[in-house]
Amino acid sequence: MKRRAKKSPVPVDQAWLKTHCYQAWCFSQSLMDTLPEPAQQQGFQIDWLSDTESPDCDDLTLAVTPPEPPGTTPFQIDFLAGQKAHRQQFGGGKNQPLARAILGKQPEALPRVLDATAGLANDAYVIAQLGCDVTLLERLPVMAALIEDGLKRAKNDDNVAETTQRMHVIHADASQWMNERVNNQRTEQAFEVVYLDPMYPHTNKTAAAKKGMQLLQHLAGADTDSDALLAAALNTAIQRVVVKRPKGAPSLAGPAPHAAIKSPNTRYDIYSIKALRP
């Protein structure tokens, strides 16, 4: 059997997509409608990519293509390459600052974690690598779809399947979702730890991180609800809330953190629920 020639993933022609993969075409069109109006006006596109000369509907991958600069490669979330693959191979395990913040003083007791600001899913992936079950909340439909598409591909890869099986994505506004759980006294899935990484001007200068964060910041807009997010998280977590902050950035408004774990560019503020409640 003649193999299909491989190439770098490129957007599939929309006319071909509509004719041959109508369901995928409809999904991408529905995501286009959810993009913020400025992003639509500037020409952001939701594309399906293929790395073969003869696309197969089952093998397409979802991406967002920024309008500038011309020739910009589409962005997708990939757990098999790039930064996430590097972390899979060279991550610091339970000794890295994020791991110590999430696991606390009993690293053998793996908490159930709610990542209320999923974003690019980088930190959720690290947390899942520790062995934790992670629920990711993402309010932007396109970002939730990108994560889900990346997880779908990763779950078919033996190297990362075990980790990504522990990651579960929910498209929802995190503050509303957590407050509804508290108000309705829903306890069927309790979270020992709630993790927050509010939007903040990004200083990572690597090309891949810069591209992903710039895209996320462009689509998400200004961060206006971090303080409300912290309040909801404190009412949701059983053991602690962990908030990621850049080095030198102020803590979120609300109670002062009880501890902090620092790395060269990042600080993890830790709020103990036991210490906050009488």
Tab-separated table of C-alpha atoms in Angstrom:
chain	number	residue	atom	x	y	z
A	1	MET	CA	0.000	0.000	0.000
A	2	LYS	CA	1.355	3.410	-0.931
A	3	ARG	CA	1.885	5.662	2.088
A	4	ARG	CA	0.498	9.152	2.122
A	5	ALA	CA	3.258	11.736	2.009
A	6	LYS	CA	3.812	13.542	5.310
A	7	LYS	CA	4.282	17.293	5.572
A	8	SER	CA	4.041	20.035	8.167
A	9	PRO	CA	0.400	20.471	9.232
A	10	VAL	CA	-1.376	23.066	7.119
A	11	PRO	CA	-4.983	24.324	7.087
A	12	VAL	CA	-7.367	22.229	5.065
A	13	ASP	CA	-9.226	24.058	2.308
A	14	GLN	CA	-12.595	25.210	3.633
A	15	ALA	CA	-14.513	24.149	0.531
A	16	TRP	CA	-13.004	20.662	0.688
A	17	LEU	CA	-13.700	20.513	4.426
A	18	LYS	CA	-17.347	21.479	4.002
A	19	THR	CA	-17.827	18.851	1.307
A	20	HIS	CA	-15.919	15.944	2.864
A	21	CYS	CA	-15.914	16.627	6.621
A	22	TYR	CA	-19.109	18.561	7.141
A	23	GLN	CA	-19.345	17.927	10.885
A	24	ALA	CA	-15.825	19.279	11.446
A	25	TRP	CA	-16.593	22.287	9.243
A	26	CYS	CA	-19.743	23.060	11.257
A	27	PHE	CA	-17.817	22.798	14.515
A	28	SER	CA	-15.106	25.219	13.394
A	29	GLN	CA	-17.741	27.659	12.151
A	30	SER	CA	-19.509	27.523	15.504
A	31	LEU	CA	-16.206	28.271	17.255
A	32	MET	CA	-15.636	31.233	14.949
A	33	ASP	CA	-18.903	32.700	16.221
A	34	THR	CA	-17.612	32.545	19.801
A	35	LEU	CA	-14.417	34.534	19.131
A	36	PRO	CA	-14.393	38.039	20.609
A	37	GLU	CA	-15.536	40.608	18.067
A	38	PRO	CA	-12.088	42.274	17.819
A	39	ALA	CA	-10.497	38.907	17.012
A	40	GLN	CA	-13.076	38.242	14.307
A	41	GLN	CA	-12.569	41.681	12.798
A	42	GLN	CA	-8.795	41.266	12.779
A	43	GLY	CA	-9.047	38.006	10.885
A	44	PHE	CA	-8.366	35.241	13.382
A	45	GLN	CA	-9.320	31.890	11.883
A	46	ILE	CA	-10.321	28.509	13.288
A	47	ASP	CA	-8.731	25.894	11.075
A	48	TRP	CA	-8.502	22.146	10.769
A	49	LEU	CA	-4.983	21.000	9.924
A	50	SER	CA	-3.665	17.986	8.082
A	51	ASP	CA	-0.099	16.734	7.722
A	52	THR	CA	-0.863	14.542	4.721
A	53	GLU	CA	-1.500	15.297	1.065
A	54	SER	CA	-4.742	13.300	1.260
A	55	PRO	CA	-6.588	14.497	4.387
A	56	ASP	CA	-8.689	12.099	6.423
A	57	CYS	CA	-11.532	13.519	8.502
A	58	ASP	CA	-10.525	11.372	11.491
A	59	ASP	CA	-6.955	12.674	11.475
A	60	LEU	CA	-7.597	16.431	11.355
A	61	THR	CA	-6.320	18.597	14.213
A	62	LEU	CA	-7.835	21.849	15.471
A	63	ALA	CA	-5.913	25.129	15.422
A	64	VAL	CA	-6.264	28.908	15.654
A	65	THR	CA	-4.466	30.952	13.006
A	66	PRO	CA	-3.600	34.557	13.962
A	67	PRO	CA	-3.784	37.123	11.131
A	68	GLU	CA	-0.365	38.686	11.743
A	69	PRO	CA	2.373	38.578	10.843
A	70	PRO	CA	1.578	37.112	7.407
A	71	GLY	CA	2.566	33.476	7.231
A	72	THR	CA	2.144	32.881	10.963
A	73	THR	CA	1.830	29.189	11.635
A	74	PRO	CA	-1.432	27.971	13.170
A	75	PHE	CA	-1.444	27.419	16.926
A	76	GLN	CA	-2.675	24.204	18.484
A	77	ILE	CA	-2.287	22.503	21.844
A	78	ASP	CA	-0.008	19.519	21.493
A	79	PHE	CA	0.845	17.207	24.381
A	80	LEU	CA	3.182	15.193	22.158
A	81	ALA	CA	5.679	17.919	21.192
A	82	GLY	CA	7.111	21.258	22.250
A	83	GLN	CA	7.011	22.514	25.828
A	84	LYS	CA	4.684	19.797	27.110
A	85	ALA	CA	6.809	17.012	25.636
A	86	HIS	CA	9.897	18.593	27.195
A	87	ARG	CA	8.214	18.641	30.587
A	88	GLN	CA	7.186	15.011	30.132
A	89	GLN	CA	10.807	14.006	29.605
A	90	PHE	CA	12.729	16.451	31.801
A	91	GLY	CA	10.214	17.676	34.386
A	92	GLY	CA	11.354	18.039	37.974
A	93	GLY	CA	8.880	15.573	39.434
A	94	LYS	CA	7.624	16.142	42.941
A	95	ASN	CA	10.538	18.425	43.814
A	96	GLN	CA	9.559	21.208	41.413
A	97	PRO	CA	7.897	24.276	43.001
A	98	LEU	CA	4.474	23.689	41.411
A	99	ALA	CA	4.446	20.101	42.645
A	100	ARG	CA	5.345	21.118	46.194
A	101	ALA	CA	2.592	23.736	46.180
A	102	ILE	CA	-0.034	21.266	44.948
A	103	LEU	CA	0.980	18.216	46.992
A	104	GLY	CA	1.737	20.001	50.264
A	105	LYS	CA	3.464	18.158	53.075
A	106	GLN	CA	2.068	14.750	52.125
A	107	PRO	CA	3.239	14.158	48.540
A	108	GLU	CA	2.144	10.524	48.677
A	109	ALA	CA	-1.504	11.582	49.152
A	110	LEU	CA	-2.518	12.701	45.671
A	111	PRO	CA	-5.234	15.397	45.831
A	112	ARG	CA	-8.056	15.863	43.358
A	113	VAL	CA	-7.275	19.208	41.696
A	114	LEU	CA	-9.495	21.803	40.066
A	115	ASP	CA	-7.543	23.985	37.638
A	116	ALA	CA	-9.948	26.891	37.378
A	117	THR	CA	-7.891	28.795	34.780
A	118	ALA	CA	-6.897	26.116	32.278
A	119	GLY	CA	-5.511	28.423	29.565
A	120	LEU	CA	-2.909	26.477	27.566
A	121	ALA	CA	-3.169	23.493	29.957
A	122	ASN	CA	0.580	23.577	30.661
A	123	ASP	CA	0.322	23.511	34.442
A	124	ALA	CA	-2.610	21.084	34.447
A	125	TYR	CA	-0.442	18.698	32.457
A	126	VAL	CA	2.363	18.947	35.024
A	127	ILE	CA	-0.119	18.333	37.843
A	128	ALA	CA	-1.538	15.301	36.050
A	129	GLN	CA	2.007	13.975	35.606
A	130	LEU	CA	2.286	13.893	39.390
A	131	GLY	CA	-0.568	11.378	39.416
A	132	CYS	CA	-3.371	13.786	40.337
A	133	ASP	CA	-6.799	13.734	38.746
A	134	VAL	CA	-7.290	17.234	37.268
A	135	THR	CA	-10.486	18.960	36.176
A	136	LEU	CA	-9.781	21.926	33.888
A	137	LEU	CA	-12.196	24.836	33.665
A	138	GLU	CA	-11.886	27.102	30.615
A	139	ARG	CA	-14.348	29.879	29.825
A	140	LEU	CA	-13.208	30.477	26.228
A	141	PRO	CA	-14.924	27.929	23.961
A	142	VAL	CA	-12.051	27.926	21.471
A	143	MET	CA	-9.411	27.252	24.138
A	144	ALA	CA	-11.520	24.486	25.684
A	145	ALA	CA	-11.878	22.945	22.225
A	146	LEU	CA	-8.132	23.181	21.557
A	147	ILE	CA	-7.359	21.434	24.842
A	148	GLU	CA	-9.950	18.737	24.176
A	149	ASP	CA	-8.537	18.157	20.702
A	150	GLY	CA	-5.008	17.900	22.084
A	151	LEU	CA	-6.129	15.428	24.746
A	152	LYS	CA	-7.927	13.315	22.172
A	153	ARG	CA	-4.710	12.882	20.204
A	154	ALA	CA	-2.583	12.353	23.319
A	155	LYS	CA	-4.805	9.595	24.695
A	156	ASN	CA	-3.844	7.480	21.666
A	157	ASP	CA	-0.123	7.811	22.405
A	158	ASP	CA	1.399	5.278	24.796
A	159	ASN	CA	3.927	7.797	26.138
A	160	VAL	CA	1.393	10.276	27.483
A	161	ALA	CA	-1.929	8.412	27.549
A	162	GLU	CA	-1.729	7.560	31.253
A	163	THR	CA	-1.190	11.227	32.159
A	164	THR	CA	-3.811	12.728	29.861
A	165	GLN	CA	-6.441	10.190	30.959
A	166	ARG	CA	-6.398	12.049	34.280
A	167	MET	CA	-7.286	15.376	32.643
A	168	HIS	CA	-10.935	16.368	32.120
A	169	VAL	CA	-12.002	19.622	30.431
A	170	ILE	CA	-15.156	21.598	31.181
A	171	HIS	CA	-16.138	24.715	29.244
A	172	ALA	CA	-17.464	27.053	31.933
A	173	ASP	CA	-16.965	30.366	33.675
A	174	ALA	CA	-14.938	29.262	36.691
A	175	SER	CA	-16.416	31.672	39.251
A	176	GLN	CA	-19.985	30.804	38.286
A	177	TRP	CA	-19.241	27.084	38.141
A	178	MET	CA	-17.659	27.018	41.602
A	179	ASN	CA	-20.306	29.249	43.173
A	180	GLU	CA	-23.108	27.090	41.780
A	181	ARG	CA	-21.505	24.014	43.304
A	182	VAL	CA	-21.263	25.698	46.687
A	183	ASN	CA	-24.801	27.122	46.535
A	184	ASN	CA	-26.255	23.769	45.486
A	185	GLN	CA	-24.137	21.918	48.053
A	186	ARG	CA	-22.841	19.529	45.419
A	187	THR	CA	-20.323	17.170	47.001
A	188	GLU	CA	-20.221	14.290	44.511
A	189	GLN	CA	-16.788	15.428	43.320
A	190	ALA	CA	-14.871	17.287	45.992
A	191	PHE	CA	-11.594	19.053	45.227
A	192	GLU	CA	-8.846	19.084	47.814
A	193	VAL	CA	-6.924	21.731	45.863
A	194	VAL	CA	-8.043	24.573	43.604
A	195	TYR	CA	-5.342	26.008	41.360
A	196	LEU	CA	-5.474	29.512	39.868
A	197	ASP	CA	-3.201	31.148	37.307
A	198	PRO	CA	-4.848	34.518	36.600
A	199	MET	CA	-3.894	36.349	33.427
A	200	TYR	CA	-0.851	38.527	33.910
A	201	PRO	CA	1.589	40.182	31.475
A	202	HIS	CA	3.787	37.271	30.398
A	203	THR	CA	7.577	37.442	30.538
A	204	ASN	CA	8.580	34.011	29.208
A	205	LYS	CA	10.682	34.863	26.161
A	206	THR	CA	10.755	31.493	24.423
A	207	ALA	CA	9.055	31.644	21.034
A	208	ALA	CA	6.528	28.891	21.688
A	209	ALA	CA	5.478	30.216	25.092
A	210	LYS	CA	5.295	33.765	23.769
A	211	LYS	CA	3.116	32.715	20.860
A	212	GLY	CA	0.715	30.728	23.008
A	213	MET	CA	0.425	33.355	25.718
A	214	GLN	CA	0.005	36.195	23.251
A	215	LEU	CA	-2.826	34.299	21.598
A	216	LEU	CA	-4.459	33.564	24.935
A	217	GLN	CA	-4.158	37.155	26.120
A	218	HIS	CA	-5.552	38.431	22.822
A	219	LEU	CA	-8.593	36.141	22.995
A	220	ALA	CA	-9.212	36.415	26.737
A	221	GLY	CA	-8.763	40.176	27.054
A	222	ALA	CA	-8.003	41.980	30.293
A	223	ASP	CA	-8.258	40.073	33.550
A	224	THR	CA	-11.066	41.638	35.572
A	225	ASP	CA	-12.266	38.824	37.845
A	226	SER	CA	-9.209	37.448	39.661
A	227	ASP	CA	-10.418	38.584	43.076
A	228	ALA	CA	-13.870	37.026	42.587
A	229	LEU	CA	-12.153	33.882	41.358
A	230	LEU	CA	-10.112	33.639	44.556
A	231	ALA	CA	-13.220	34.060	46.719
A	232	ALA	CA	-15.003	31.265	44.849
A	233	ALA	CA	-11.928	29.032	45.055
A	234	LEU	CA	-11.648	29.500	48.819
A	235	ASN	CA	-15.245	28.329	49.163
A	236	THR	CA	-14.622	25.308	46.947
A	237	ALA	CA	-11.299	23.833	48.028
A	238	ILE	CA	-11.161	21.387	50.948
A	239	GLN	CA	-7.473	21.721	51.786
A	240	ARG	CA	-5.894	24.678	49.991
A	241	VAL	CA	-5.917	27.120	47.122
A	242	VAL	CA	-2.729	27.660	45.121
A	243	VAL	CA	-2.362	30.889	43.126
A	244	LYS	CA	0.444	31.314	40.609
A	245	ARG	CA	1.899	34.820	40.475
A	246	PRO	CA	4.883	36.330	38.667
A	247	LYS	CA	7.851	37.206	40.830
A	248	GLY	CA	7.230	40.569	42.479
A	249	ALA	CA	3.513	40.701	41.632
A	250	PRO	CA	1.091	41.506	44.450
A	251	SER	CA	-1.120	38.810	45.910
A	252	LEU	CA	-4.767	38.812	44.893
A	253	ALA	CA	-7.187	40.932	46.916
A	254	GLY	CA	-8.629	39.026	49.844
A	255	PRO	CA	-7.085	37.173	52.757
A	256	ALA	CA	-3.303	37.054	52.837
A	257	PRO	CA	-1.693	33.807	51.728
A	258	HIS	CA	-0.399	31.622	54.534
A	259	ALA	CA	2.730	30.549	52.688
A	260	ALA	CA	4.509	30.905	49.374
A	261	ILE	CA	6.808	28.700	47.327
A	262	LYS	CA	9.160	30.631	45.082
A	263	SER	CA	11.092	29.901	41.924
A	264	PRO	CA	13.308	32.318	39.944
A	265	ASN	CA	10.413	33.883	37.992
A	266	THR	CA	7.289	32.620	39.721
A	267	ARG	CA	5.671	32.522	43.144
A	268	TYR	CA	2.943	30.146	44.318
A	269	ASP	CA	0.765	31.723	47.008
A	270	ILE	CA	-0.814	29.079	49.231
A	271	TYR	CA	-4.069	29.599	51.150
A	272	SER	CA	-4.826	27.023	53.834
A	273	ILE	CA	-8.553	26.377	54.132
A	274	LYS	CA	-8.151	24.975	57.644
A	275	ALA	CA	-6.445	28.180	58.764
A	276	LEU	CA	-9.195	30.344	57.235
A	277	ARG	CA	-12.152	28.525	58.752
A	278	PRO	CA	-12.960	28.622	62.460
